[in-house]
PDB file of C-alpha atoms and ligand atoms in Angstrom:
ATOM      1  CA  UNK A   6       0.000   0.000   0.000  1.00 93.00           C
ATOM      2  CA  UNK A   7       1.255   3.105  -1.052  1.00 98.00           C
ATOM      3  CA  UNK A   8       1.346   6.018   2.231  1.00 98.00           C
ATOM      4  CA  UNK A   9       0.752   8.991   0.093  1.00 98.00           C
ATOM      5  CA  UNK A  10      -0.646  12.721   1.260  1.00 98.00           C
ATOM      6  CA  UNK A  11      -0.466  16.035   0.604  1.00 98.00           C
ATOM      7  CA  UNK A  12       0.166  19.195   1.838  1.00 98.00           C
ATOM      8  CA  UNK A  13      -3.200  20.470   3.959  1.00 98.00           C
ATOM      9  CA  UNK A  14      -4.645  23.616   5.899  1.00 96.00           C
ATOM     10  CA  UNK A  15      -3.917  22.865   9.786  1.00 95.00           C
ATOM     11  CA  UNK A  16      -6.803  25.700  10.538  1.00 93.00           C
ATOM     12  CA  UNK A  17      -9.014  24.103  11.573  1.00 94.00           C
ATOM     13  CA  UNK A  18      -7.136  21.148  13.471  1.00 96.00           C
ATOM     14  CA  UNK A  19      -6.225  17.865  13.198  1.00 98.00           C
ATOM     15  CA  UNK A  20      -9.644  16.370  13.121  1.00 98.00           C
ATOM     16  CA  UNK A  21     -10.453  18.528  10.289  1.00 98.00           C
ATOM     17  CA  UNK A  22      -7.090  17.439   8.446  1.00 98.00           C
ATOM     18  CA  UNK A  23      -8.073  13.742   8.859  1.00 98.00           C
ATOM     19  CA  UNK A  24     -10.983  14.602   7.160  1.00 98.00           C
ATOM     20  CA  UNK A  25      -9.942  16.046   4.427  1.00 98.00           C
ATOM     21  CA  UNK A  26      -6.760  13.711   4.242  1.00 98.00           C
ATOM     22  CA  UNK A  27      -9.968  11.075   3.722  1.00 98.00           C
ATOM     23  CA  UNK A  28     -11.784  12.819   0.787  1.00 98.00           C
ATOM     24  CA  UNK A  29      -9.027  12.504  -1.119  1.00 98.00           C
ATOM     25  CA  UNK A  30      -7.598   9.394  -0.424  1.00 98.00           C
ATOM     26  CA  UNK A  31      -4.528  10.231   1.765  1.00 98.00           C
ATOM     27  CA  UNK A  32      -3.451   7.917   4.505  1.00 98.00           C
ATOM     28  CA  UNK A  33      -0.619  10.445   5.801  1.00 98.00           C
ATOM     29  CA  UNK A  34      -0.535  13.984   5.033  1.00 98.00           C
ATOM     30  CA  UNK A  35       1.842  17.314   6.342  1.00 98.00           C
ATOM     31  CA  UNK A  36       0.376  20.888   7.220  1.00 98.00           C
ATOM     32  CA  UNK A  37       2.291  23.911   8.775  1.00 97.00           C
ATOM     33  CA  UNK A  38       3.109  24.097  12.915  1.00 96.00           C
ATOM     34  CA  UNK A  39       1.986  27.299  12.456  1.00 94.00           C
ATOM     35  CA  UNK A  40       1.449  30.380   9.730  1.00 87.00           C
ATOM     36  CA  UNK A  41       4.626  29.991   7.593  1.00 78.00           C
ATOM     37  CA  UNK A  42       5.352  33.418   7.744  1.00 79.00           C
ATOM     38  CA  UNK A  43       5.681  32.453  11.723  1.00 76.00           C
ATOM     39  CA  UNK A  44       3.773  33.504  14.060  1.00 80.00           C
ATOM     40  CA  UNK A  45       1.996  32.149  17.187  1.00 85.00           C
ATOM     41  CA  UNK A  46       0.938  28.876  16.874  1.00 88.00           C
ATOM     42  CA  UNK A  47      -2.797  27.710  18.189  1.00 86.00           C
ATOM     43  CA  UNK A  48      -2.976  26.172  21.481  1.00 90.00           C
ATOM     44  CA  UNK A  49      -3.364  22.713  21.327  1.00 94.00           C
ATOM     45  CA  UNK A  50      -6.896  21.096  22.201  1.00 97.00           C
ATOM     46  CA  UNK A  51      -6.898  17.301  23.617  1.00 97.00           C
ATOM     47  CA  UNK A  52     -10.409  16.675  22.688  1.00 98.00           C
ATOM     48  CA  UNK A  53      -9.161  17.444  18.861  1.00 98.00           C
ATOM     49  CA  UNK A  54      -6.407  15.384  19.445  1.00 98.00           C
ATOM     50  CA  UNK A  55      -8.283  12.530  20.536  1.00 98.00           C
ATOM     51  CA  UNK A  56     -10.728  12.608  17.655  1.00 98.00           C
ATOM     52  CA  UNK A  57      -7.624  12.828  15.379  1.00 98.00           C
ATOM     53  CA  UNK A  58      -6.092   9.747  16.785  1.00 98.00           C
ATOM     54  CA  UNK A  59      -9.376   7.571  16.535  1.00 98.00           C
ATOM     55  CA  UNK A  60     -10.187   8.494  12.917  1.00 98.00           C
ATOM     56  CA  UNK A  61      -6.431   7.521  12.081  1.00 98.00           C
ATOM     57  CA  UNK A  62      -6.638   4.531  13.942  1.00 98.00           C
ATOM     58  CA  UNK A  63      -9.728   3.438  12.347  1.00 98.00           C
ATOM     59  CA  UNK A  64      -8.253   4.370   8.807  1.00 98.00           C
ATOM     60  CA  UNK A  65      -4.799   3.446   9.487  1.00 98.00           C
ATOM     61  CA  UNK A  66      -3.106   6.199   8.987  1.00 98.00           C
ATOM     62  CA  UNK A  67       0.352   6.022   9.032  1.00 98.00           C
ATOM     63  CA  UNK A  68       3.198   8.868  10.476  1.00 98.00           C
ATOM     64  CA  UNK A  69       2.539  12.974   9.541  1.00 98.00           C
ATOM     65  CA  UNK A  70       4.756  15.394   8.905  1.00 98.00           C
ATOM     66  CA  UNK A  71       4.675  18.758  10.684  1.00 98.00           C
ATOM     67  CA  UNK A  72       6.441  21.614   8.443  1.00 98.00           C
ATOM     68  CA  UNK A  73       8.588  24.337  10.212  1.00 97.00           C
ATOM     69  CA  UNK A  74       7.296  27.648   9.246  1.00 95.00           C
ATOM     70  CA  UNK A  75       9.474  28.913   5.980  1.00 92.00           C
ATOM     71  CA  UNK A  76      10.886  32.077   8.547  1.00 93.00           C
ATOM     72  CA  UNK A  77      12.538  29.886  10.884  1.00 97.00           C
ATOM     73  CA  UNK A  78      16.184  30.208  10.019  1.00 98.00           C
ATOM     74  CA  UNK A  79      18.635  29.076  12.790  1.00 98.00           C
ATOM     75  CA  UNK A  80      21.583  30.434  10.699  1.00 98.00           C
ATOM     76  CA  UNK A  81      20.735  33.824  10.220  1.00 98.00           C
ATOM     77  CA  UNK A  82      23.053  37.066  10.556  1.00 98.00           C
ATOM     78  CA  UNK A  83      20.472  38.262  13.135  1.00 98.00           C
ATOM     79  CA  UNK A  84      20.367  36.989  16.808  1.00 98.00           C
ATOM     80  CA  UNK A  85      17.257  38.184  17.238  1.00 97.00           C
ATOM     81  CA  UNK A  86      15.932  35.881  13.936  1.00 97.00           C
ATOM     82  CA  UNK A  87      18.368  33.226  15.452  1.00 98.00           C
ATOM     83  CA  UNK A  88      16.662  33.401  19.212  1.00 97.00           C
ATOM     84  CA  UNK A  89      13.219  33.164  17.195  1.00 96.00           C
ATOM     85  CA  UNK A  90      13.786  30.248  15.473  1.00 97.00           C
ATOM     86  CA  UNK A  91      15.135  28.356  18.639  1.00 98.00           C
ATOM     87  CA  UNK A  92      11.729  29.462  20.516  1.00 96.00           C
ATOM     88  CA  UNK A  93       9.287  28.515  17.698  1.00 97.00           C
ATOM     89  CA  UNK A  94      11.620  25.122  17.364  1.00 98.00           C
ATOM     90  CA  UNK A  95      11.640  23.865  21.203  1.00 97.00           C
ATOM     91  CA  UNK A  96       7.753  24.952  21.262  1.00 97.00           C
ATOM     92  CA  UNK A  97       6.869  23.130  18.018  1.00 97.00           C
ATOM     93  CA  UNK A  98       8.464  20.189  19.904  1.00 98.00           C
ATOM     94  CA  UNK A  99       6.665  20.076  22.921  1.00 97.00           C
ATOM     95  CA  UNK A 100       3.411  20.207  20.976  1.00 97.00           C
ATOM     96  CA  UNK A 101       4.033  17.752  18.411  1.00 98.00           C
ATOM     97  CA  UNK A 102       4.110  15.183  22.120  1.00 98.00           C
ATOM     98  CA  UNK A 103       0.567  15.417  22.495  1.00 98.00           C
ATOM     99  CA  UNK A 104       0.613  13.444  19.125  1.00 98.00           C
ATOM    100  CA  UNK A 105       3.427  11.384  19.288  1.00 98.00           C
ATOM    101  CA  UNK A 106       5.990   9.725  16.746  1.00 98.00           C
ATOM    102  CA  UNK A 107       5.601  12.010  13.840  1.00 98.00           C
ATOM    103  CA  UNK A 108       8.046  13.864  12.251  1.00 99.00           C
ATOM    104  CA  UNK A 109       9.062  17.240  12.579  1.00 98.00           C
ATOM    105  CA  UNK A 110      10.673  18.761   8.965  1.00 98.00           C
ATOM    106  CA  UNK A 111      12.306  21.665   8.775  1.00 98.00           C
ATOM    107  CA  UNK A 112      14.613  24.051   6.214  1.00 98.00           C
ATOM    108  CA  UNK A 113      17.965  23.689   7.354  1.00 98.00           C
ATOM    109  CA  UNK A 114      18.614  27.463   6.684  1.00 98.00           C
ATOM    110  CA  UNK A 115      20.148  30.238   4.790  1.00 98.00           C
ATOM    111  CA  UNK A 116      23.962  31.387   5.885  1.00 98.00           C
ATOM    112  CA  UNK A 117      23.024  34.908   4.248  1.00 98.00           C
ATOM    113  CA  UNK A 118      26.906  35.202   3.621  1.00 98.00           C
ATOM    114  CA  UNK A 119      28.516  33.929   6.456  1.00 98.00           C
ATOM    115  CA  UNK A 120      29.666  31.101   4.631  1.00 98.00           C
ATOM    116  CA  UNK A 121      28.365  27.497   4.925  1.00 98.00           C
ATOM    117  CA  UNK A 122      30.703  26.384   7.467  1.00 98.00           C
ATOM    118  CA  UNK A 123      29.403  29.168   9.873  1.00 98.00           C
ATOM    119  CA  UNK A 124      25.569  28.251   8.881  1.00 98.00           C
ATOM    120  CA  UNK A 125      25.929  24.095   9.685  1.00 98.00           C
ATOM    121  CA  UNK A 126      27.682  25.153  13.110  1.00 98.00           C
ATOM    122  CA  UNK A 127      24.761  27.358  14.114  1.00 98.00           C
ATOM    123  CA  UNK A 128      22.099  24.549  12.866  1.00 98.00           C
ATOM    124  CA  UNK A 129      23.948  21.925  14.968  1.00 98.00           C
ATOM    125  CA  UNK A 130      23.738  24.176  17.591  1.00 98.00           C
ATOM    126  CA  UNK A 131      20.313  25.150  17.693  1.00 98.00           C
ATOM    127  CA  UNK A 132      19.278  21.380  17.344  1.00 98.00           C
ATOM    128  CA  UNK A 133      21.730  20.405  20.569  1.00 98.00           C
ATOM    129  CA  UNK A 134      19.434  23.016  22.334  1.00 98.00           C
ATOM    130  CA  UNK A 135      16.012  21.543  21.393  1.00 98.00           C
ATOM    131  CA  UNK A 136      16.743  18.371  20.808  1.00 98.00           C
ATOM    132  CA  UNK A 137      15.726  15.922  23.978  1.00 98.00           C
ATOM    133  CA  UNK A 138      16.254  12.103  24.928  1.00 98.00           C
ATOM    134  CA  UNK A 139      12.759  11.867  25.457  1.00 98.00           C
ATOM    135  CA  UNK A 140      11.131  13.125  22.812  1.00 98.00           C
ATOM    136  CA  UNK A 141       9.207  10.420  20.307  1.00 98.00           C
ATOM    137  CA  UNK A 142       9.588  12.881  17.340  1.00 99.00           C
ATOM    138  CA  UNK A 143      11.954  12.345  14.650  1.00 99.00           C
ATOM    139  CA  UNK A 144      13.686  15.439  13.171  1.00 99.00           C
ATOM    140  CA  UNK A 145      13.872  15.834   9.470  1.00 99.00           C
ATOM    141  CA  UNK A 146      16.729  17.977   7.789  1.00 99.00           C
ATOM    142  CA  UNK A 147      14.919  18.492   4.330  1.00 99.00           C
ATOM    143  CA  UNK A 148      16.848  18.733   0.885  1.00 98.00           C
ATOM    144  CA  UNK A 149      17.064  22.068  -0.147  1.00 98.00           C
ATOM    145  CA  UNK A 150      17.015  23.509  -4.026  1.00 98.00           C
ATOM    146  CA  UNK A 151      20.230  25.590  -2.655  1.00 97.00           C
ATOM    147  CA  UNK A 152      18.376  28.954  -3.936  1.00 97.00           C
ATOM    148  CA  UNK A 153      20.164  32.413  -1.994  1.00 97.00           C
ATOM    149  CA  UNK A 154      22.555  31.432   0.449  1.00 98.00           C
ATOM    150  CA  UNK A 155      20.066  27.881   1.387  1.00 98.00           C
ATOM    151  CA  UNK A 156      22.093  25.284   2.949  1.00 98.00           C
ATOM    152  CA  UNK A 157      21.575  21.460   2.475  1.00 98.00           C
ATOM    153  CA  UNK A 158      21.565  21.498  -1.541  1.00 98.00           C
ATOM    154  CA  UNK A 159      24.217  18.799  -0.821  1.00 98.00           C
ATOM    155  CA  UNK A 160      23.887  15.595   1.007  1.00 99.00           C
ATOM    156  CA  UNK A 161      27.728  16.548   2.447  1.00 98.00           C
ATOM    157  CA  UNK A 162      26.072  19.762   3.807  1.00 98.00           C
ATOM    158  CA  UNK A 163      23.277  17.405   5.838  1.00 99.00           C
ATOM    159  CA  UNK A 164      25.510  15.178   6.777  1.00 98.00           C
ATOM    160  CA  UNK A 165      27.991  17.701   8.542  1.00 98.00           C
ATOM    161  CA  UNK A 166      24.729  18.974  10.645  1.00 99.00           C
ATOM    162  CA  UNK A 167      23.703  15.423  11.534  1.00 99.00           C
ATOM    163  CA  UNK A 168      27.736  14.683  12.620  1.00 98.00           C
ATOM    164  CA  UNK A 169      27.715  17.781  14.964  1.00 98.00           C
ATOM    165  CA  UNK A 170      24.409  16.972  16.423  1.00 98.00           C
ATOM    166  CA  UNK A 171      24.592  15.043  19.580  1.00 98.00           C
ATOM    167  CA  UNK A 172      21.049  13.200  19.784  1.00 98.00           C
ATOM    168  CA  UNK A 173      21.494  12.572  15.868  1.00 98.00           C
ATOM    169  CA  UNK A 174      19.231   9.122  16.537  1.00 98.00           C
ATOM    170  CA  UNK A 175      16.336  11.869  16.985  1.00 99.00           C
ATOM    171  CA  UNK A 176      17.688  13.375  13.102  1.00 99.00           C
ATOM    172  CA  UNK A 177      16.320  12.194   9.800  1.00 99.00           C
ATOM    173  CA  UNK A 178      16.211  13.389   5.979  1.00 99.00           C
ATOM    174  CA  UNK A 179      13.523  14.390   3.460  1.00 99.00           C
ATOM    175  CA  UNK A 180      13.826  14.331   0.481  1.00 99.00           C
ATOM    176  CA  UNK A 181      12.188  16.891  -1.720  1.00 99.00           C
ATOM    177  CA  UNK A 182      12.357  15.734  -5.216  1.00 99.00           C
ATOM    178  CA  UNK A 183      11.716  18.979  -7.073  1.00 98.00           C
ATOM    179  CA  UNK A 184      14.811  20.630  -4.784  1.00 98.00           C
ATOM    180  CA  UNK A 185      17.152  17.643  -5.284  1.00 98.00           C
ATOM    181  CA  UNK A 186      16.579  17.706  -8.641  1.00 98.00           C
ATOM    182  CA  UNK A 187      17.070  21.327  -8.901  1.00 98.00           C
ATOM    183  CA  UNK A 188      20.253  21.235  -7.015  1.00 98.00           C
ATOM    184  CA  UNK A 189      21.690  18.887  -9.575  1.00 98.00           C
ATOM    185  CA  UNK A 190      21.105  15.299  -8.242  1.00 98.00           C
ATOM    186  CA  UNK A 191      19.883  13.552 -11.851  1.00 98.00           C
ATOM    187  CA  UNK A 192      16.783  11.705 -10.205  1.00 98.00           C
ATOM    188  CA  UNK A 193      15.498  11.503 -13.909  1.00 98.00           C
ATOM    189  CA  UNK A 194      18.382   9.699 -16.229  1.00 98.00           C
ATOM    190  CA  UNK A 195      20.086   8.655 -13.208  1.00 98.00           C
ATOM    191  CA  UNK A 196      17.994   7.639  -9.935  1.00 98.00           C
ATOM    192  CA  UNK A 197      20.242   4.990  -8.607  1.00 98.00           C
ATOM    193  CA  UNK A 198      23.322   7.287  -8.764  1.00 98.00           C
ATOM    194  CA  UNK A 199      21.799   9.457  -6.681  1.00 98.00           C
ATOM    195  CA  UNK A 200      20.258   7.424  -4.139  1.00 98.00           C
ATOM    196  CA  UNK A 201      23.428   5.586  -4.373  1.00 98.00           C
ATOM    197  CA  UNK A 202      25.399   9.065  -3.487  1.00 98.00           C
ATOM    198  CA  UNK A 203      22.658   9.432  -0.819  1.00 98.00           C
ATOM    199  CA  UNK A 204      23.214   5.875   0.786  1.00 98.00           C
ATOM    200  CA  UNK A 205      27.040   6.754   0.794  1.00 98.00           C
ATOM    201  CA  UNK A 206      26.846  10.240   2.195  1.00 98.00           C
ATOM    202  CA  UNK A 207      24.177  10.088   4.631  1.00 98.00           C
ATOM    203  CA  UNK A 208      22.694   6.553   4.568  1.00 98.00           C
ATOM    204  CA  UNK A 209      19.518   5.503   3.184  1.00 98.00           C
ATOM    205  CA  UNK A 210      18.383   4.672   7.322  1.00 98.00           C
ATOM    206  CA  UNK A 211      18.144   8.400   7.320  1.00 98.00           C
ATOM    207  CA  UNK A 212      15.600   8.996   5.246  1.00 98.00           C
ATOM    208  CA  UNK A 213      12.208   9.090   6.496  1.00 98.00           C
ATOM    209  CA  UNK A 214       9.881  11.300   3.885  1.00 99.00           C
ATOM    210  CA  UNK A 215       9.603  12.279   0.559  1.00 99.00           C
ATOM    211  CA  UNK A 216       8.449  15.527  -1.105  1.00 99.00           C
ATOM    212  CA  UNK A 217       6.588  14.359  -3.746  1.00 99.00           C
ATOM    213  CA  UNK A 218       6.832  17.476  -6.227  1.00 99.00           C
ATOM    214  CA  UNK A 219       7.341  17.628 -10.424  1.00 99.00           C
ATOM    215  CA  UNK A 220       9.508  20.994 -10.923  1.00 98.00           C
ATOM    216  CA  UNK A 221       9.121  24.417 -13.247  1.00 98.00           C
ATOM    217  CA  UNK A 222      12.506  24.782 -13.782  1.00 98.00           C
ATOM    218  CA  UNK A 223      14.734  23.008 -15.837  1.00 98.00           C
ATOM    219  CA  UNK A 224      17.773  20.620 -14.021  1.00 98.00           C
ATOM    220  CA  UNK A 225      19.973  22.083 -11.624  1.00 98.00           C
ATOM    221  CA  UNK A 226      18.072  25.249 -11.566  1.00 98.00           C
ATOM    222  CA  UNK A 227      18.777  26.196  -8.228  1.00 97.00           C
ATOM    223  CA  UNK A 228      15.283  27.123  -8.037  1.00 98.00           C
ATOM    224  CA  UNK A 229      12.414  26.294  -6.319  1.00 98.00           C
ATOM    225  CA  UNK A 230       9.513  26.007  -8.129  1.00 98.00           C
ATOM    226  CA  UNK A 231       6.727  22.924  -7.797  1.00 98.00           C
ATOM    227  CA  UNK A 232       4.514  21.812 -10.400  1.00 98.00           C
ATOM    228  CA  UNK A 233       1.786  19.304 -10.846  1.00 98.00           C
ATOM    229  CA  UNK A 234       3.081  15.281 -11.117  1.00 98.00           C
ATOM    230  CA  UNK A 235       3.913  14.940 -14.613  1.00 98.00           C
ATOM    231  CA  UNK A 236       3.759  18.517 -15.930  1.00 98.00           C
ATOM    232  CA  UNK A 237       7.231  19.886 -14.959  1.00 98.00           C
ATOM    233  CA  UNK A 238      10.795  18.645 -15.885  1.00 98.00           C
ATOM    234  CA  UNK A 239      10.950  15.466 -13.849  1.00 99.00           C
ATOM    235  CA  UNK A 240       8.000  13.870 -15.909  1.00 98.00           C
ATOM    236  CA  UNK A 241       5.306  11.765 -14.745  1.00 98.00           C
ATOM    237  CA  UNK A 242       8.175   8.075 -15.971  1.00 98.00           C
ATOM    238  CA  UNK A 243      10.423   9.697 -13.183  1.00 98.00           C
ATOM    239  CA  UNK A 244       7.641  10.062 -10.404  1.00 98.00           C
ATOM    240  CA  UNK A 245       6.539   6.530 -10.752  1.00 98.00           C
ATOM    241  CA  UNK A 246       9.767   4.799 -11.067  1.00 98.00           C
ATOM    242  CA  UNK A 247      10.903   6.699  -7.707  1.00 98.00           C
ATOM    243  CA  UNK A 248       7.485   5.983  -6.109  1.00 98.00           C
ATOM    244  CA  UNK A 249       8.177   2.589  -6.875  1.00 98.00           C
ATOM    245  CA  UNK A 250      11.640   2.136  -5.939  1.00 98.00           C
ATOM    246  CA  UNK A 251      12.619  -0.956  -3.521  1.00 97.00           C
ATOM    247  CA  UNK A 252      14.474   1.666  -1.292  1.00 97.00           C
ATOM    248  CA  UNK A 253      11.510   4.025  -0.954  1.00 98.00           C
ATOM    249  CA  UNK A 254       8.046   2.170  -1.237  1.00 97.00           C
ATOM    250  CA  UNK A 255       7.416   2.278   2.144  1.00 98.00           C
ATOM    251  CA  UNK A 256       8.116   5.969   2.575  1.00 98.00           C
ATOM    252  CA  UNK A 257       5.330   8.359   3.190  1.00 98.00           C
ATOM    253  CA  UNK A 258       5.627  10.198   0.147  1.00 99.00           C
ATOM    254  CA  UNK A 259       4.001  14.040   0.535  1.00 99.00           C
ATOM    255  CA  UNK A 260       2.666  16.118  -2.493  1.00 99.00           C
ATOM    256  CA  UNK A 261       3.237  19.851  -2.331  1.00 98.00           C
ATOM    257  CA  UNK A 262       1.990  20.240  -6.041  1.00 98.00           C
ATOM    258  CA  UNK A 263      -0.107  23.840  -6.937  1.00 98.00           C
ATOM    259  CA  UNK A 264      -3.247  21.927  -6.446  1.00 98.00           C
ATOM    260  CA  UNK A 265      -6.677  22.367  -4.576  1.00 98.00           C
ATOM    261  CA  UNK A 266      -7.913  18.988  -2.993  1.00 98.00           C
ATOM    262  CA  UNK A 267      -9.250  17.648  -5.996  1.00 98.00           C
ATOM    263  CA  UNK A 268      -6.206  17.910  -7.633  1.00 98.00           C
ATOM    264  CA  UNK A 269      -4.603  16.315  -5.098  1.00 98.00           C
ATOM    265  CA  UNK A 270      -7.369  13.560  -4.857  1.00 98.00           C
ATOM    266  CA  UNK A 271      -6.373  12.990  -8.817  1.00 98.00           C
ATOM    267  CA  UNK A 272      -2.937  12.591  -8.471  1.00 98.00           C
ATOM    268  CA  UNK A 273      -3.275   9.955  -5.696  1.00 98.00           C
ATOM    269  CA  UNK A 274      -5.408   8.007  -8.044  1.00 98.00           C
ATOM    270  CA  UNK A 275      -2.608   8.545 -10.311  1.00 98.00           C
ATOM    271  CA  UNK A 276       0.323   7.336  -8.087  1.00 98.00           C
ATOM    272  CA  UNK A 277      -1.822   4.571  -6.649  1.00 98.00           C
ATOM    273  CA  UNK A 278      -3.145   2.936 -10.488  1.00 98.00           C
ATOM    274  CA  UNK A 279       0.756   3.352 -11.065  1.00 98.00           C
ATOM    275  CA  UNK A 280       2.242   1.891  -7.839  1.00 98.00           C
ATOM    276  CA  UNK A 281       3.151  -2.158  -7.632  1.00 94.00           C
ATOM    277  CA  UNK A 282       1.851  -4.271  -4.830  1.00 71.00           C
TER     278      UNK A 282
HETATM  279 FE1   FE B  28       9.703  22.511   2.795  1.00 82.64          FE
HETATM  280 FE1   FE B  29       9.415  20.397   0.284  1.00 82.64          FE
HETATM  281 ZN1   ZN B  30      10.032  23.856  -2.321  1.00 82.64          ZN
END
């Protein structure tokens, strides 16, 4: 069985996101912690929660994936961005316990021209701070396009954050396939190269999720533009041989295609007439 979601609006709570992850055929699904500009985040209500955790029993949901908001940048130039992105980090945390073992993604960062060596230290960092034995929440470092000053275009760059992170069994990767793809990893003519460069640099344990995304721009871009499965540059052959894959099948694999629900109910159809066993 294919676990396959898509990006939904956390507004109205998790209930609500079961819901909808229902109507269109989902069995995992990601939303945002919190507005991605930032921003507080709603307090957390049990009763939702409990509703939540019946429906996806009942369905069989599998694992979520919470996004970071898109302004949380633990490398930045400014403390004051730096101290926000550790506060909006340790409290996205202690909220994602009240639904435990999901995972927790999050943009490794931009250096804004202090140099990538400077930016990995100060991601390590912040992730010794929040990071906790306890904690049932697995950490995911997402591939990046490597647009501005963006670290974690290159698995060497994730790899160097997970190797100065202390509780690195709490780390693990996603993999967006419209960034890798425009950060120059050939997922179309050359798949097993790169998961093979993956396994080597990081180790395919590592990775947890999958971005499920067809891409604007042409190869190694550096941009970051989705599109629609099968309408982009990666091609609809691509998507289903990587869905597919014996390395990856079991992943939960996470659209964040330009699509309403029903166009994210159609390509699930899609991916699921096209998926093996
Ligand atoms: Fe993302
Ligand atoms: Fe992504
Ligand atoms: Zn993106």
């Amino acid at each position: 069985m294919l676990t396959i979601g898509s990006h939904l609006s956390s507004a109205k709570g998790f209930e609500s996101m079961g819901i909808d992850a229902l109507k269109i055929g989902a069995n995992t699904f990601q939303f945002f912690t919190r507005n991605p500009q930032g921003g507080r985040a709603k307090d957390i209500d049990i009763s939702d929660v409990e509703k939540f955790s019946e429906l996806s029993k009942m369905h069989g949901f599998q694992k979520f994936v919470a996004h970071a908001p898109y302004t949380l940048n633990p490398c930045s130039d400014n403390p004051q961005t730096r101290e926000f992105a550790l506060m909006v980090f340790s409290d996205d945390l202690k909220r994602m316990e009240f639904v435990p073992h999901n995972y927790y993604n999050f943009h490794p960062g931009s250096h804004v021209g202090q140099g990538i060596d400077a930016g990995i230290e100060m991601i390590a960092e912040l992730l010794n701070l929040v990071l906790t034995k306890e904690q049932t929440t697995t950490v995911l470092l997402e591939t990046m396009s490597g647009k501005g000053s963006e670290i974690g275009s290159k698995f060497e760059e994730l790899r160097a954050i997970i190797d100065r992170t202390d509780l690195n069994e709490k780390l693990g990767v996603c993999l967006d396939t419209c960034h890798v793809y425009s950060a120059g990893y050939d997922i179309v003519r050359n798949f097993d190269g790169v998961l093979e460069e993956f396994d080597c640099t990081i180790g395919l344990n590592r990775l947890k999720a999958i971005h499920l995304n067809d891409s604007k721009t042409e190869f190694a871009s550096h941009k970051d533009r989705h599109e629609q499965i099968g309408k982009g540059s990666i091609g609809f052959e691509a998507i289903v041989r990587l869905v597919n894959h014996k390395s990856l099948k079991h992943l939960p694999f996470i659209l964040e295609t330009p699509n309403d629900l029903a166009g994210w109910a159609d390509e699930i159809t899609l991916l699921r007439q096209n998926f093996n066993t």
